[in-house]
PDB file of C-alpha atoms in Angstrom:
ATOM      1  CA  UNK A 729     -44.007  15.808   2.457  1.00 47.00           C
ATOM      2  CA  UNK A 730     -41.769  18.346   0.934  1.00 46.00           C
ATOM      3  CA  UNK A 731     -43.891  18.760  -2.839  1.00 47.00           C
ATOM      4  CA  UNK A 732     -42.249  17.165  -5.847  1.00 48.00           C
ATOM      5  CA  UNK A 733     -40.892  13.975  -4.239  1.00 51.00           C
ATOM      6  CA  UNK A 734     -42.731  10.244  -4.465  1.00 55.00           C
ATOM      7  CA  UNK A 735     -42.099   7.977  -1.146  1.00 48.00           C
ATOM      8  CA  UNK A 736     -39.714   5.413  -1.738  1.00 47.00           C
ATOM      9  CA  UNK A 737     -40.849   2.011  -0.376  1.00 42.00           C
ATOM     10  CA  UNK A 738     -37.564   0.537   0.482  1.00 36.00           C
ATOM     11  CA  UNK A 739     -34.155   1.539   1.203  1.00 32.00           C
ATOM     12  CA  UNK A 740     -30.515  -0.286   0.771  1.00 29.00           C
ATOM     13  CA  UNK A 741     -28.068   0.300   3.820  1.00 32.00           C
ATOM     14  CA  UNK A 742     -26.035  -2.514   3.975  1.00 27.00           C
ATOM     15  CA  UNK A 743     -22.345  -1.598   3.178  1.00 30.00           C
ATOM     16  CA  UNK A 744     -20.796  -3.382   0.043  1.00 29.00           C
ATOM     17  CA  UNK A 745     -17.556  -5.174   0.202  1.00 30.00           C
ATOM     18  CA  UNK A 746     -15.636  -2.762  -2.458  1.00 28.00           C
ATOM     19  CA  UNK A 747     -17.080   0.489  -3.812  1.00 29.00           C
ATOM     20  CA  UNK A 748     -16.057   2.631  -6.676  1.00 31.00           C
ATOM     21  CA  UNK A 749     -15.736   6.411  -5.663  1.00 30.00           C
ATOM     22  CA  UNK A 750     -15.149   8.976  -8.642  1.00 33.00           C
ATOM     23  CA  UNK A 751     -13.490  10.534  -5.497  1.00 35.00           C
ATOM     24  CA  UNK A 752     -11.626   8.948  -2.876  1.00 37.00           C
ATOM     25  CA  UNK A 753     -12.953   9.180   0.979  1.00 38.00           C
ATOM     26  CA  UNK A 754     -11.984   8.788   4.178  1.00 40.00           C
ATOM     27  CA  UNK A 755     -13.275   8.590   7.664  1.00 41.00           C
ATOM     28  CA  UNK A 756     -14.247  11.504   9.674  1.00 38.00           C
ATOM     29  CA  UNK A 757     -11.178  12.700  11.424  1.00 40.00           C
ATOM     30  CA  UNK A 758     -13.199  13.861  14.585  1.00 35.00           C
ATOM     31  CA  UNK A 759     -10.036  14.828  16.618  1.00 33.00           C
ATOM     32  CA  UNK A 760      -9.503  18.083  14.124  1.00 30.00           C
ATOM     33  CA  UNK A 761     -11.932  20.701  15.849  1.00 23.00           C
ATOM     34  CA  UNK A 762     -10.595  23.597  13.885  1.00 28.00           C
ATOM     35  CA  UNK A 763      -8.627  24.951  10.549  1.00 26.00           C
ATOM     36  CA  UNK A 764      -5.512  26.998  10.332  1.00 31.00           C
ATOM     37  CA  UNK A 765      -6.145  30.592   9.393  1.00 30.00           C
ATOM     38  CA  UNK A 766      -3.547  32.240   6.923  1.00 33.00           C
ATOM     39  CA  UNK A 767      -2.123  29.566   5.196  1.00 34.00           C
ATOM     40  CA  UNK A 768      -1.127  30.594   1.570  1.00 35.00           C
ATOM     41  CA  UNK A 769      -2.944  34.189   2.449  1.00 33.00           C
ATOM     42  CA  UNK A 770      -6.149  32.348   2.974  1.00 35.00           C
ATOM     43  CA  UNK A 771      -8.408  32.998   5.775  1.00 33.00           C
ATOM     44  CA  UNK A 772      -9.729  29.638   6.760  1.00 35.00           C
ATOM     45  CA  UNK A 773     -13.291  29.391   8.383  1.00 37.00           C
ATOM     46  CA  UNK A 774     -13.517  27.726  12.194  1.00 39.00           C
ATOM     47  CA  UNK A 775     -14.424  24.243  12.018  1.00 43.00           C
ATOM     48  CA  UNK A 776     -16.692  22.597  14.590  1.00 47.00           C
ATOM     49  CA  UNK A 777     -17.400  18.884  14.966  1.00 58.00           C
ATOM     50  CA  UNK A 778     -21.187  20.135  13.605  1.00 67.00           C
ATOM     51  CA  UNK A 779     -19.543  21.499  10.778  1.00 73.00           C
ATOM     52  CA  UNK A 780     -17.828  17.732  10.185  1.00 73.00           C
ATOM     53  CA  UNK A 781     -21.298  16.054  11.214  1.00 79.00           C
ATOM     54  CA  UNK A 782     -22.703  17.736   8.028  1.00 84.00           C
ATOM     55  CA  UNK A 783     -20.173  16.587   5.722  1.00 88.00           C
ATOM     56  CA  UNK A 784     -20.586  12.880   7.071  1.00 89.00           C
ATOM     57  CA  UNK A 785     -22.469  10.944   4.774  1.00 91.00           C
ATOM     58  CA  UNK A 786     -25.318   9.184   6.706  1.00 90.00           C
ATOM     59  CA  UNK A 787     -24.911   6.003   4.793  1.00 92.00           C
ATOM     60  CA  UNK A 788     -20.956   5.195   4.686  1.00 91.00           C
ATOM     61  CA  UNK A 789     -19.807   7.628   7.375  1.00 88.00           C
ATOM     62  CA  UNK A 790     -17.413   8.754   4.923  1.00 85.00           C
ATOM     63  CA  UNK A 791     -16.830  12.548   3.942  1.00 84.00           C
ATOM     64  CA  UNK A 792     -18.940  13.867   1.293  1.00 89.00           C
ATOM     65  CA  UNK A 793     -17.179  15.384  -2.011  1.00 85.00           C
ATOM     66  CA  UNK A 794     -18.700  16.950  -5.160  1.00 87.00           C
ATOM     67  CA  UNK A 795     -21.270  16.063  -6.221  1.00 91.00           C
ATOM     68  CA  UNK A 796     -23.015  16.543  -2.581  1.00 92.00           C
ATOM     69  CA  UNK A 797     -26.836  15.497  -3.210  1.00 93.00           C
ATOM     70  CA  UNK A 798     -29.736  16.299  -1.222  1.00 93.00           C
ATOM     71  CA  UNK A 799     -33.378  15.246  -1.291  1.00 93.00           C
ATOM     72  CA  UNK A 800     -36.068  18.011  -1.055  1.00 93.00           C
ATOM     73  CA  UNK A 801     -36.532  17.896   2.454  1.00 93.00           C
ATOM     74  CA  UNK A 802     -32.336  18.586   2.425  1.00 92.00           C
ATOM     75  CA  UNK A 803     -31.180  15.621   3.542  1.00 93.00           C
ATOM     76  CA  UNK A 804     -27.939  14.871   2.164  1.00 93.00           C
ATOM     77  CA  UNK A 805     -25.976  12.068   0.543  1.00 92.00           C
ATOM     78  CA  UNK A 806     -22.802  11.210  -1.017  1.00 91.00           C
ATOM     79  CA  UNK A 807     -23.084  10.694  -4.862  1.00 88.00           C
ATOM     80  CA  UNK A 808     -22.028   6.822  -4.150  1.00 90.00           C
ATOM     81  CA  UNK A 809     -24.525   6.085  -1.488  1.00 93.00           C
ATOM     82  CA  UNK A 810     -27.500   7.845  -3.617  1.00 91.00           C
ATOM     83  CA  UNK A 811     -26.930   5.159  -6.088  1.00 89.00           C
ATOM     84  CA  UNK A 812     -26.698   2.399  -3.267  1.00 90.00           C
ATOM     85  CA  UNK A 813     -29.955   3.694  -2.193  1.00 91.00           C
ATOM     86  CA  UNK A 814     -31.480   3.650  -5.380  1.00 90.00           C
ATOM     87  CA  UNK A 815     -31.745   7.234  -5.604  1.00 89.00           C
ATOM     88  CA  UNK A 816     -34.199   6.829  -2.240  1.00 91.00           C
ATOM     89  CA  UNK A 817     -33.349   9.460   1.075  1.00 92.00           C
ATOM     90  CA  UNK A 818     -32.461   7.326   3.733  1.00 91.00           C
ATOM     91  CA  UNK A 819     -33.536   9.877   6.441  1.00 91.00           C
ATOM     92  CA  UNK A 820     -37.311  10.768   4.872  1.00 92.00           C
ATOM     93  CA  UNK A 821     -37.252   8.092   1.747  1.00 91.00           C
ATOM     94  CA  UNK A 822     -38.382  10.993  -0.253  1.00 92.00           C
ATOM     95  CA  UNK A 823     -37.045  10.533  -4.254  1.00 90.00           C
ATOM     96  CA  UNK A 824     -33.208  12.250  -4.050  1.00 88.00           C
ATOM     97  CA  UNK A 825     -33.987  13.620  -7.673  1.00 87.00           C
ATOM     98  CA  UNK A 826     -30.893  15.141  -9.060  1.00 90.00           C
ATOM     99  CA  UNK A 827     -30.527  18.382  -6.922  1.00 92.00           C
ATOM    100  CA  UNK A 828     -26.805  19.458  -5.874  1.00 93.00           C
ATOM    101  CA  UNK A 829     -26.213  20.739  -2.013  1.00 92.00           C
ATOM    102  CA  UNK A 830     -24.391  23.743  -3.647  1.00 92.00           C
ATOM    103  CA  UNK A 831     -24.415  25.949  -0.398  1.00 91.00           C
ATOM    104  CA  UNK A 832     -22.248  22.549   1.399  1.00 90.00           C
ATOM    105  CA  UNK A 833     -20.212  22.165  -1.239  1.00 89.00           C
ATOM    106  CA  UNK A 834     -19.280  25.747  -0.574  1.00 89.00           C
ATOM    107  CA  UNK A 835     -18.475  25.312   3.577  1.00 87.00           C
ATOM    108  CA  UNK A 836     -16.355  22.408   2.601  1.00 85.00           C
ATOM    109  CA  UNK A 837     -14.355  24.358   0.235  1.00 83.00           C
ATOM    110  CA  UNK A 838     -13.252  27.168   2.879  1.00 83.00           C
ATOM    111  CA  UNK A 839     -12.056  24.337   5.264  1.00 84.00           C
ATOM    112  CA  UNK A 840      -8.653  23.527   5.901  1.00 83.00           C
ATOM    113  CA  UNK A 841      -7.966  20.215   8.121  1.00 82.00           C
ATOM    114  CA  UNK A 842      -5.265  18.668   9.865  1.00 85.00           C
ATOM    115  CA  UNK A 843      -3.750  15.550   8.101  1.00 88.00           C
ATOM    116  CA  UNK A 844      -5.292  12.419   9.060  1.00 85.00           C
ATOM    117  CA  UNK A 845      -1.660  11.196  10.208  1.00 88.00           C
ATOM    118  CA  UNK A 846      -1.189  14.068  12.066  1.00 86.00           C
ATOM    119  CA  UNK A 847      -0.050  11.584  15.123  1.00 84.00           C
ATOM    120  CA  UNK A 848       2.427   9.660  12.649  1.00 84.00           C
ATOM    121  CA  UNK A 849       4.450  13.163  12.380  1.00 87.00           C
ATOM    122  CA  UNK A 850       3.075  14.969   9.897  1.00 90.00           C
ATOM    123  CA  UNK A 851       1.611  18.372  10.869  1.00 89.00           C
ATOM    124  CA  UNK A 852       0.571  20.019   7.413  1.00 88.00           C
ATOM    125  CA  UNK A 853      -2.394  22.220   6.873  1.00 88.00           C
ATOM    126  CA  UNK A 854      -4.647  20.949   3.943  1.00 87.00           C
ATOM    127  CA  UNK A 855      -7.358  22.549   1.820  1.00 87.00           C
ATOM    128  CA  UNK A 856     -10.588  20.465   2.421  1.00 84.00           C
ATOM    129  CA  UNK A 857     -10.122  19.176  -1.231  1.00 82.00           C
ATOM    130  CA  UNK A 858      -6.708  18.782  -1.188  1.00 86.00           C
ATOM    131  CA  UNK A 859      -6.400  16.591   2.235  1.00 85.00           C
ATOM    132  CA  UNK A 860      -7.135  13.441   0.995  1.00 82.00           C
ATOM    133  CA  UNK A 861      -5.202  13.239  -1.843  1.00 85.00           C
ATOM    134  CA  UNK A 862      -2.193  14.175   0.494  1.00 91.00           C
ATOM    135  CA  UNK A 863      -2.798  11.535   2.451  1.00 87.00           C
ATOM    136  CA  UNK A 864      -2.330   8.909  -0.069  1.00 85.00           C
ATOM    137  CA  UNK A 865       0.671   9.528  -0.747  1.00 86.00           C
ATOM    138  CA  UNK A 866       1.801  11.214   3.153  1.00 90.00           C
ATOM    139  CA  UNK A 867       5.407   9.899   3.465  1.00 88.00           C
ATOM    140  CA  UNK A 868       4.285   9.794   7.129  1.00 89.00           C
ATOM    141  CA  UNK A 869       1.077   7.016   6.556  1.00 92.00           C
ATOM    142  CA  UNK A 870       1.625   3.593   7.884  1.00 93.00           C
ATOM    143  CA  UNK A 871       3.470   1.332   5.466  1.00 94.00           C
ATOM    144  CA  UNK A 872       2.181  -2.233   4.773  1.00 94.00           C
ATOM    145  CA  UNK A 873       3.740  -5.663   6.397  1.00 95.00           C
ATOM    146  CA  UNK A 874       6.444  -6.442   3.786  1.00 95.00           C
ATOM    147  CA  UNK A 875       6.175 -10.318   4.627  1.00 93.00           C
ATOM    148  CA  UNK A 876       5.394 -12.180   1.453  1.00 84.00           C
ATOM    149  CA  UNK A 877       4.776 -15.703   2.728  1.00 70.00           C
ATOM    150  CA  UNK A 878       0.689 -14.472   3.708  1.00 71.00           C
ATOM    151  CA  UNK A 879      -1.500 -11.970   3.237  1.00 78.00           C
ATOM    152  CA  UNK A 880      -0.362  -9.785   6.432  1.00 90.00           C
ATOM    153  CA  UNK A 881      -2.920  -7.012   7.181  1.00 91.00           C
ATOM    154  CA  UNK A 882      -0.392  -5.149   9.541  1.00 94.00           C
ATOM    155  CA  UNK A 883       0.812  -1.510   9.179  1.00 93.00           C
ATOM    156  CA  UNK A 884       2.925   0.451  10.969  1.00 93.00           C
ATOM    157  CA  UNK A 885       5.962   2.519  10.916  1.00 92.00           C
ATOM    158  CA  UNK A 886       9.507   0.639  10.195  1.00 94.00           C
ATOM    159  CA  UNK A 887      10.543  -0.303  13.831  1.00 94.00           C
ATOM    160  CA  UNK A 888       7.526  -1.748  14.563  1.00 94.00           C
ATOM    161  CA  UNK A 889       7.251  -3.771  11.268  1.00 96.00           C
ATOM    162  CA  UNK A 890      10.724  -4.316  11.874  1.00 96.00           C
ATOM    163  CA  UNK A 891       9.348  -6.055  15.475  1.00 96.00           C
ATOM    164  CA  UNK A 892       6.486  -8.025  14.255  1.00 96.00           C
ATOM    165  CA  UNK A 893       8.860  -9.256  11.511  1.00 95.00           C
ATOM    166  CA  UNK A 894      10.713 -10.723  13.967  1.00 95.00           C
ATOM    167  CA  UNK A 895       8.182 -11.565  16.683  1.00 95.00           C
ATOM    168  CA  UNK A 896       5.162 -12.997  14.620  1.00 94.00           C
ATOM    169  CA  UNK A 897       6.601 -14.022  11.518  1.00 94.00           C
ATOM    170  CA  UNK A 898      10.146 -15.511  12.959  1.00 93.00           C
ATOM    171  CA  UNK A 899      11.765 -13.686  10.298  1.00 94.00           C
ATOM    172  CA  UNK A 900      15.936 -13.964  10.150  1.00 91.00           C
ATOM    173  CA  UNK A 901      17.426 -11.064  11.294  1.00 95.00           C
ATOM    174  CA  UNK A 902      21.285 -10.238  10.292  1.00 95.00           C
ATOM    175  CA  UNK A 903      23.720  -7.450  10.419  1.00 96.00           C
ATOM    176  CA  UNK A 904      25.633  -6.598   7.482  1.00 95.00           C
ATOM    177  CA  UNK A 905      25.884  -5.421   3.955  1.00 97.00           C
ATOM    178  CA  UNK A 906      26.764  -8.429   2.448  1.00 96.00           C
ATOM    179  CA  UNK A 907      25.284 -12.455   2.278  1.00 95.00           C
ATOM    180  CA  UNK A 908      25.544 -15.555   1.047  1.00 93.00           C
ATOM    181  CA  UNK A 909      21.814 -16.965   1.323  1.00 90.00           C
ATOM    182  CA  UNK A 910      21.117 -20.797   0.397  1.00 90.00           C
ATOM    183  CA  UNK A 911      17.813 -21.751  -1.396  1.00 91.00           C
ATOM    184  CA  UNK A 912      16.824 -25.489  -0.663  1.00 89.00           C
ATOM    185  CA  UNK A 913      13.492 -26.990  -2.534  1.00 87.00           C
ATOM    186  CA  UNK A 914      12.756 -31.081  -3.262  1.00 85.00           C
ATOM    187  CA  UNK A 915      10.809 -31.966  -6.432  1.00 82.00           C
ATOM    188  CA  UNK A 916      11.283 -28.409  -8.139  1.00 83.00           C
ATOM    189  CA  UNK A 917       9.696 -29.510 -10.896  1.00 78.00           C
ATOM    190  CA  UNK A 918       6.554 -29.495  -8.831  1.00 74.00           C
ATOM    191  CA  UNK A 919       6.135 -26.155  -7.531  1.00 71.00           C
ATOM    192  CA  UNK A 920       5.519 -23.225  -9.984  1.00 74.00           C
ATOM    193  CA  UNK A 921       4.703 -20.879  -7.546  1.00 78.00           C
ATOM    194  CA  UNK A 922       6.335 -20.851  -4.495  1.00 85.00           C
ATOM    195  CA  UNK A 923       7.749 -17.839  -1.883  1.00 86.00           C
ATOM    196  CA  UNK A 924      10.903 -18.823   0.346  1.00 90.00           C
ATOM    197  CA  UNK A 925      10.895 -17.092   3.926  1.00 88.00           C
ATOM    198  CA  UNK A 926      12.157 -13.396   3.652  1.00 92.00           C
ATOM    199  CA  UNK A 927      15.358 -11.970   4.902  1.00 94.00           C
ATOM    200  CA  UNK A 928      16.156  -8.694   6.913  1.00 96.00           C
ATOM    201  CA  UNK A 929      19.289  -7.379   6.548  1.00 97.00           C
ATOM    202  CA  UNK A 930      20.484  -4.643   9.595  1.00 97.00           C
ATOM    203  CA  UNK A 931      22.807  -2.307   6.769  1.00 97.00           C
ATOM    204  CA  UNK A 932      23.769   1.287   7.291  1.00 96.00           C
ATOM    205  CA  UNK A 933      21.096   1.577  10.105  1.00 96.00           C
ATOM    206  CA  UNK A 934      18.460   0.228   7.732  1.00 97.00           C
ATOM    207  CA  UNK A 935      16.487  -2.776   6.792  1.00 98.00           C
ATOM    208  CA  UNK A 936      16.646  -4.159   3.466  1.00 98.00           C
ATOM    209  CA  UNK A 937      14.145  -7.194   2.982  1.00 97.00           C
ATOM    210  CA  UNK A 938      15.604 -10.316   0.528  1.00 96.00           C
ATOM    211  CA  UNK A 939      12.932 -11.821  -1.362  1.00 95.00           C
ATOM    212  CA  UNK A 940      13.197 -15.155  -3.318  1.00 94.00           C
ATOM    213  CA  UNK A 941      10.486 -16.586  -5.408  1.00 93.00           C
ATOM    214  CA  UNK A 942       9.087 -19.521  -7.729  1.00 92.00           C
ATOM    215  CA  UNK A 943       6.530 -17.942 -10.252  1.00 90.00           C
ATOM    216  CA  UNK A 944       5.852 -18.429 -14.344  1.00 89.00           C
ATOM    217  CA  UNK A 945       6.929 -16.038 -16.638  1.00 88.00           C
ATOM    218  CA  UNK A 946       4.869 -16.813 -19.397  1.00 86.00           C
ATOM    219  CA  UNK A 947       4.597 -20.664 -20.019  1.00 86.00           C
ATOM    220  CA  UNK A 948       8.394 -20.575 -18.215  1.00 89.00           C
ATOM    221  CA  UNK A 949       9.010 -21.307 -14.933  1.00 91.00           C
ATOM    222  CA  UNK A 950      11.415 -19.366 -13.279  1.00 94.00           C
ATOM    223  CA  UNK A 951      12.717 -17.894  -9.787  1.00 94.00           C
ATOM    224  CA  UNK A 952      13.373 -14.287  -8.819  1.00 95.00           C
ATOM    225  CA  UNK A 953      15.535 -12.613  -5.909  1.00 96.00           C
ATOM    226  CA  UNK A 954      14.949  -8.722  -5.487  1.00 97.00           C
ATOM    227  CA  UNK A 955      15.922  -6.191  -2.389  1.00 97.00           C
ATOM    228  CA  UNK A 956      13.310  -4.086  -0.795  1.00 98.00           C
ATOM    229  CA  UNK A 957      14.113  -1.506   1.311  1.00 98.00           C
ATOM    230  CA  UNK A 958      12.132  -0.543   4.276  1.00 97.00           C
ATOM    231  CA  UNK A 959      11.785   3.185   3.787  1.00 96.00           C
ATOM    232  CA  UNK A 960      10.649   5.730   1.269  1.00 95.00           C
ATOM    233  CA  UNK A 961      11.417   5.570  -2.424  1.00 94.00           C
ATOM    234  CA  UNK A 962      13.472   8.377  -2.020  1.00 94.00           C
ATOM    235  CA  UNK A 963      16.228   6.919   0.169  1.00 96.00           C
ATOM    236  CA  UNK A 964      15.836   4.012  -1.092  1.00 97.00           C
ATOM    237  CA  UNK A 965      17.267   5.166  -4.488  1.00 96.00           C
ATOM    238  CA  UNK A 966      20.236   6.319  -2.078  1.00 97.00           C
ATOM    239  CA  UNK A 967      21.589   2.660  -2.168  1.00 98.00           C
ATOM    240  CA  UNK A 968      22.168   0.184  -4.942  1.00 98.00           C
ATOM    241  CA  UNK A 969      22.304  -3.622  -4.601  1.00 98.00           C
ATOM    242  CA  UNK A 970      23.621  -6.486  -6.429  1.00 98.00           C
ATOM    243  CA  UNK A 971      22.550 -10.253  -6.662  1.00 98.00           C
ATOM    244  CA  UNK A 972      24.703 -13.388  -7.975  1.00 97.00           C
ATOM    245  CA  UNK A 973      24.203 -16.972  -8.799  1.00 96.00           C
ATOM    246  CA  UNK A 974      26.051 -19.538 -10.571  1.00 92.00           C
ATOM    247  CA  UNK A 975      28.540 -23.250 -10.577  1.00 89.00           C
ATOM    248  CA  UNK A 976      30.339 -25.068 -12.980  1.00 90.00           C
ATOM    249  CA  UNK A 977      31.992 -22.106 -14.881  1.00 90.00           C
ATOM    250  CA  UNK A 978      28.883 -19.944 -15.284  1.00 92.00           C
ATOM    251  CA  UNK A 979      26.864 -16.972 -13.373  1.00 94.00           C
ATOM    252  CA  UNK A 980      24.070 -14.578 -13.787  1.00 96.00           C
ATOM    253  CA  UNK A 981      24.321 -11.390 -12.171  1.00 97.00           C
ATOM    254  CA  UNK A 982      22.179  -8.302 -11.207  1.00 97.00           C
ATOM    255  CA  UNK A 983      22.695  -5.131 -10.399  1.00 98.00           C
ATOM    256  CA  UNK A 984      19.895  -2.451  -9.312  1.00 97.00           C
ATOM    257  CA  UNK A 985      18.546  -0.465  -6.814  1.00 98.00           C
ATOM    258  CA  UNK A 986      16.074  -1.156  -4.033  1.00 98.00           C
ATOM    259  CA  UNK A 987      12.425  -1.063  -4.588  1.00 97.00           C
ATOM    260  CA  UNK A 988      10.635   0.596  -1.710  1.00 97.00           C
ATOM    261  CA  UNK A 989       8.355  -1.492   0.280  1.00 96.00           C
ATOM    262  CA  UNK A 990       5.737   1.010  -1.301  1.00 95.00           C
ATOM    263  CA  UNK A 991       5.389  -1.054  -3.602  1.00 94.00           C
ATOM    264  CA  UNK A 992       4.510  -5.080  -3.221  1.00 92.00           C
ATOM    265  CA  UNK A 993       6.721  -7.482  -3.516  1.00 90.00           C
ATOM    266  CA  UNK A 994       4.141  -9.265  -6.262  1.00 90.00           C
ATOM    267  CA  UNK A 995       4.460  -5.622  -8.547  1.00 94.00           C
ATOM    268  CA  UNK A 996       8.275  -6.116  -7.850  1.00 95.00           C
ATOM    269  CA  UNK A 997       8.057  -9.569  -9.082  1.00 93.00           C
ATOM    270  CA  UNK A 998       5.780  -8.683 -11.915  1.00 92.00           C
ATOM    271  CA  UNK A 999       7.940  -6.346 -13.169  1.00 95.00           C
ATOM    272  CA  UNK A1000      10.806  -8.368 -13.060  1.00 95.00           C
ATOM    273  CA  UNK A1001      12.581  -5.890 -11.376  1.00 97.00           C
ATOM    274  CA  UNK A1002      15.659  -8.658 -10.012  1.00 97.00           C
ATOM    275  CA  UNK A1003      17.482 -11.286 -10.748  1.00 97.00           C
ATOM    276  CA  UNK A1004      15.368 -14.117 -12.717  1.00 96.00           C
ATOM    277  CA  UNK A1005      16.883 -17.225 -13.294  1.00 95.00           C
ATOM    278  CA  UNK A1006      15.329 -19.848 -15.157  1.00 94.00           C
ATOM    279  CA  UNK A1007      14.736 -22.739 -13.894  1.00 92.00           C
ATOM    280  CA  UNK A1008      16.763 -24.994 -15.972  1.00 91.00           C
ATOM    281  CA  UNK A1009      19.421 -22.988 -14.872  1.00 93.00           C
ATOM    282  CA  UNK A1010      19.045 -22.766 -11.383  1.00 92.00           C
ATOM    283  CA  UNK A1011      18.704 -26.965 -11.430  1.00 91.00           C
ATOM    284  CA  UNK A1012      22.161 -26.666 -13.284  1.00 92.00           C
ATOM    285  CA  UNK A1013      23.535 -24.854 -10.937  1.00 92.00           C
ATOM    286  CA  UNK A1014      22.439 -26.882  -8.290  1.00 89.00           C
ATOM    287  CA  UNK A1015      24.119 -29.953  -9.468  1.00 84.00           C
ATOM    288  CA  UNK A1016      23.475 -33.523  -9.491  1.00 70.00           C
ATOM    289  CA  UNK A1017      20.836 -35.103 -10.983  1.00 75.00           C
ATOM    290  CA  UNK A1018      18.575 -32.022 -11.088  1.00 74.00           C
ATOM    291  CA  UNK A1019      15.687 -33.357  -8.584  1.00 80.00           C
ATOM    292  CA  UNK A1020      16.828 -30.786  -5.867  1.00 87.00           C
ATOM    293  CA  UNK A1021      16.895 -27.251  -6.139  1.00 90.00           C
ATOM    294  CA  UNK A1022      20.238 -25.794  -3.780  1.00 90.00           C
ATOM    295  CA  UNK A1023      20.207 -22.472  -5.262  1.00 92.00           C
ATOM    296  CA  UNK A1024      23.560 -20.231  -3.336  1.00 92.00           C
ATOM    297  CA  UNK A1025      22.879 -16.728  -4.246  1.00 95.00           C
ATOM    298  CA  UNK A1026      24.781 -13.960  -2.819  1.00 96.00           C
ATOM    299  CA  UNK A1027      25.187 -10.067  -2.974  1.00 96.00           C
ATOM    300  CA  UNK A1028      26.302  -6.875  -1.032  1.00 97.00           C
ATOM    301  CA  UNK A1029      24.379  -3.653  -0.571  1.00 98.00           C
ATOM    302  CA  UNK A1030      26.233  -0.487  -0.597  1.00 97.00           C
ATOM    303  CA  UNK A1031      25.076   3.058  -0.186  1.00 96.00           C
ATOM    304  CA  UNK A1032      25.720   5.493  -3.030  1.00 90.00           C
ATOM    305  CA  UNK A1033      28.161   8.577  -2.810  1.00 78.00           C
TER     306      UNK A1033
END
């Protein structure tokens, strides 16, 4: 027993559903076997898969970041896990104490590591440090199912969303940069939350996603259409959009531009960031005796010059 450290009785392993990291992590990315030398006049060190087994926490898998701890035998241990553990080694149960792996720290400063979506396209060169917070935001990372009907855990890139769209959530399909899309709901007045199936639209050899939903705005109940594009926030802000509704004399329109599937279509919604109708109106324009909601809204996308 390495002097200075009590015997724990009992360690924690199990793996919590969420945890809160002071720094992000990410899974080992065992296929990068070595760093790029001279990037930015830096001379980057060769990196072995031993190298990346020392950096792998032995409790979450997960790469380590400052502060790396270590027990007195020099075991290490993320700074999230040594909590989990209750400040307990998991290799030799010794006491972790509160001593810093300073010389590890160090190695994984002079690394420099492929991006984890290095097979997605991108081929960049990261700082050890700087990698993950790349990745986040990598234009070439997997984008999220835009479907709003479910939950959908799929990612992908755009013609394969584009495919399961289709395929597994019998999405309509149509070419063109202009519609005329009919909304159809019995006993409005019961529904305050509601999603209608989405919409791609083929336009300029992109997909643009039409969203229409039921949701309260406050104590008001109201509906909201909104574009998406299927893309990156900076092309979508190449095209602009605009929405109308209306009957019997009167019509609300919207103009904007296309929110990025980026971003959920519940933070779209949220922010109001379409055309919200009330739903007094929207039974107005739908006529009759205002039991049936047969909402017509219609728009045209068009790419800016």
């Amino acid at each position: 027993m390495a002097p200075g450290g009590g015997v724990c009785k009992d360690v924690i392993e199990s793996h919590p559903k969420t945890l809160k990291y002071d720094v992000a992590t990410t899974k080992m990315d065992k296929s990068v076997t070595r760093i790029a030398t001279g990037v930015s006049g830096k001379h980057g060190m060769q990196s072995t898969n031993g190298v990346h087994e020392l950096l792998e926490c032995p409790v979450c898998s997960m790469l380590m970041y400052p502060p790396i701890h270590q027990c007195p035998n020099g075991h290490t241990l993320c700074s999230n896990c040594k909590l989990r553990v209750h400040n307990c080694c998991p290799t030799c149960r010794l006491e972790m104490g509160n001593i810093r792996c300073l010389a590890l720290e160090k190695v994984a400063e002079s690394l420099e590591l492929s991006c984890r979506h290095q097979d997605l396209g991108c081929h960049d060169i990261f700082p050890y440090y700087s990698k993950l917070k790349h990745e986040q935001n990598c234009r070439f990372r997997p984008y999220n199912c835009p479907y709003a009907g479910s939950e959908c855990s799929v990612t992908g890139d755009i013609p394969y969303l584009v495919s399961h769209l289709k395929d597994d959530h019998n999405v309509d399909m149509h070419d063109g940069c202009t519609f005329n899309h009919r909304y159809v709901k019995s006993n409005p007045h019961e529904v305050e939350n509601a999603t209608w199936m989405l919409t791609v639209f083929n336009c300029y050899g992109r997909q643009f996603c039409l969203h229409f939903e039921a949701f309260q705005l406050g104590m008001a109940p109201v509906y909201i259409s909104f574009l998406r594009f299927m893309g990156e926030d900076s092309e979508a802000k190449k095209f602009s959009y605009s929405l109308e509704v209306g009957g019997y004399g009167r019509k609300f329109t919207w103009q904007g531009v296309p929110r990025s599937i980026r971003d959920s279509h519940r933070k779209v919604r949220d922010s109001q960031d379409g055309l919200v109708i009330p739903r007094n109106m929207a039974l107005f324009f739908s006529g009759g005796d205002r039991q049936e909601l047969k909402l017509r809204v219609s728009g045209r996308i068009w790419k800016e010059q």
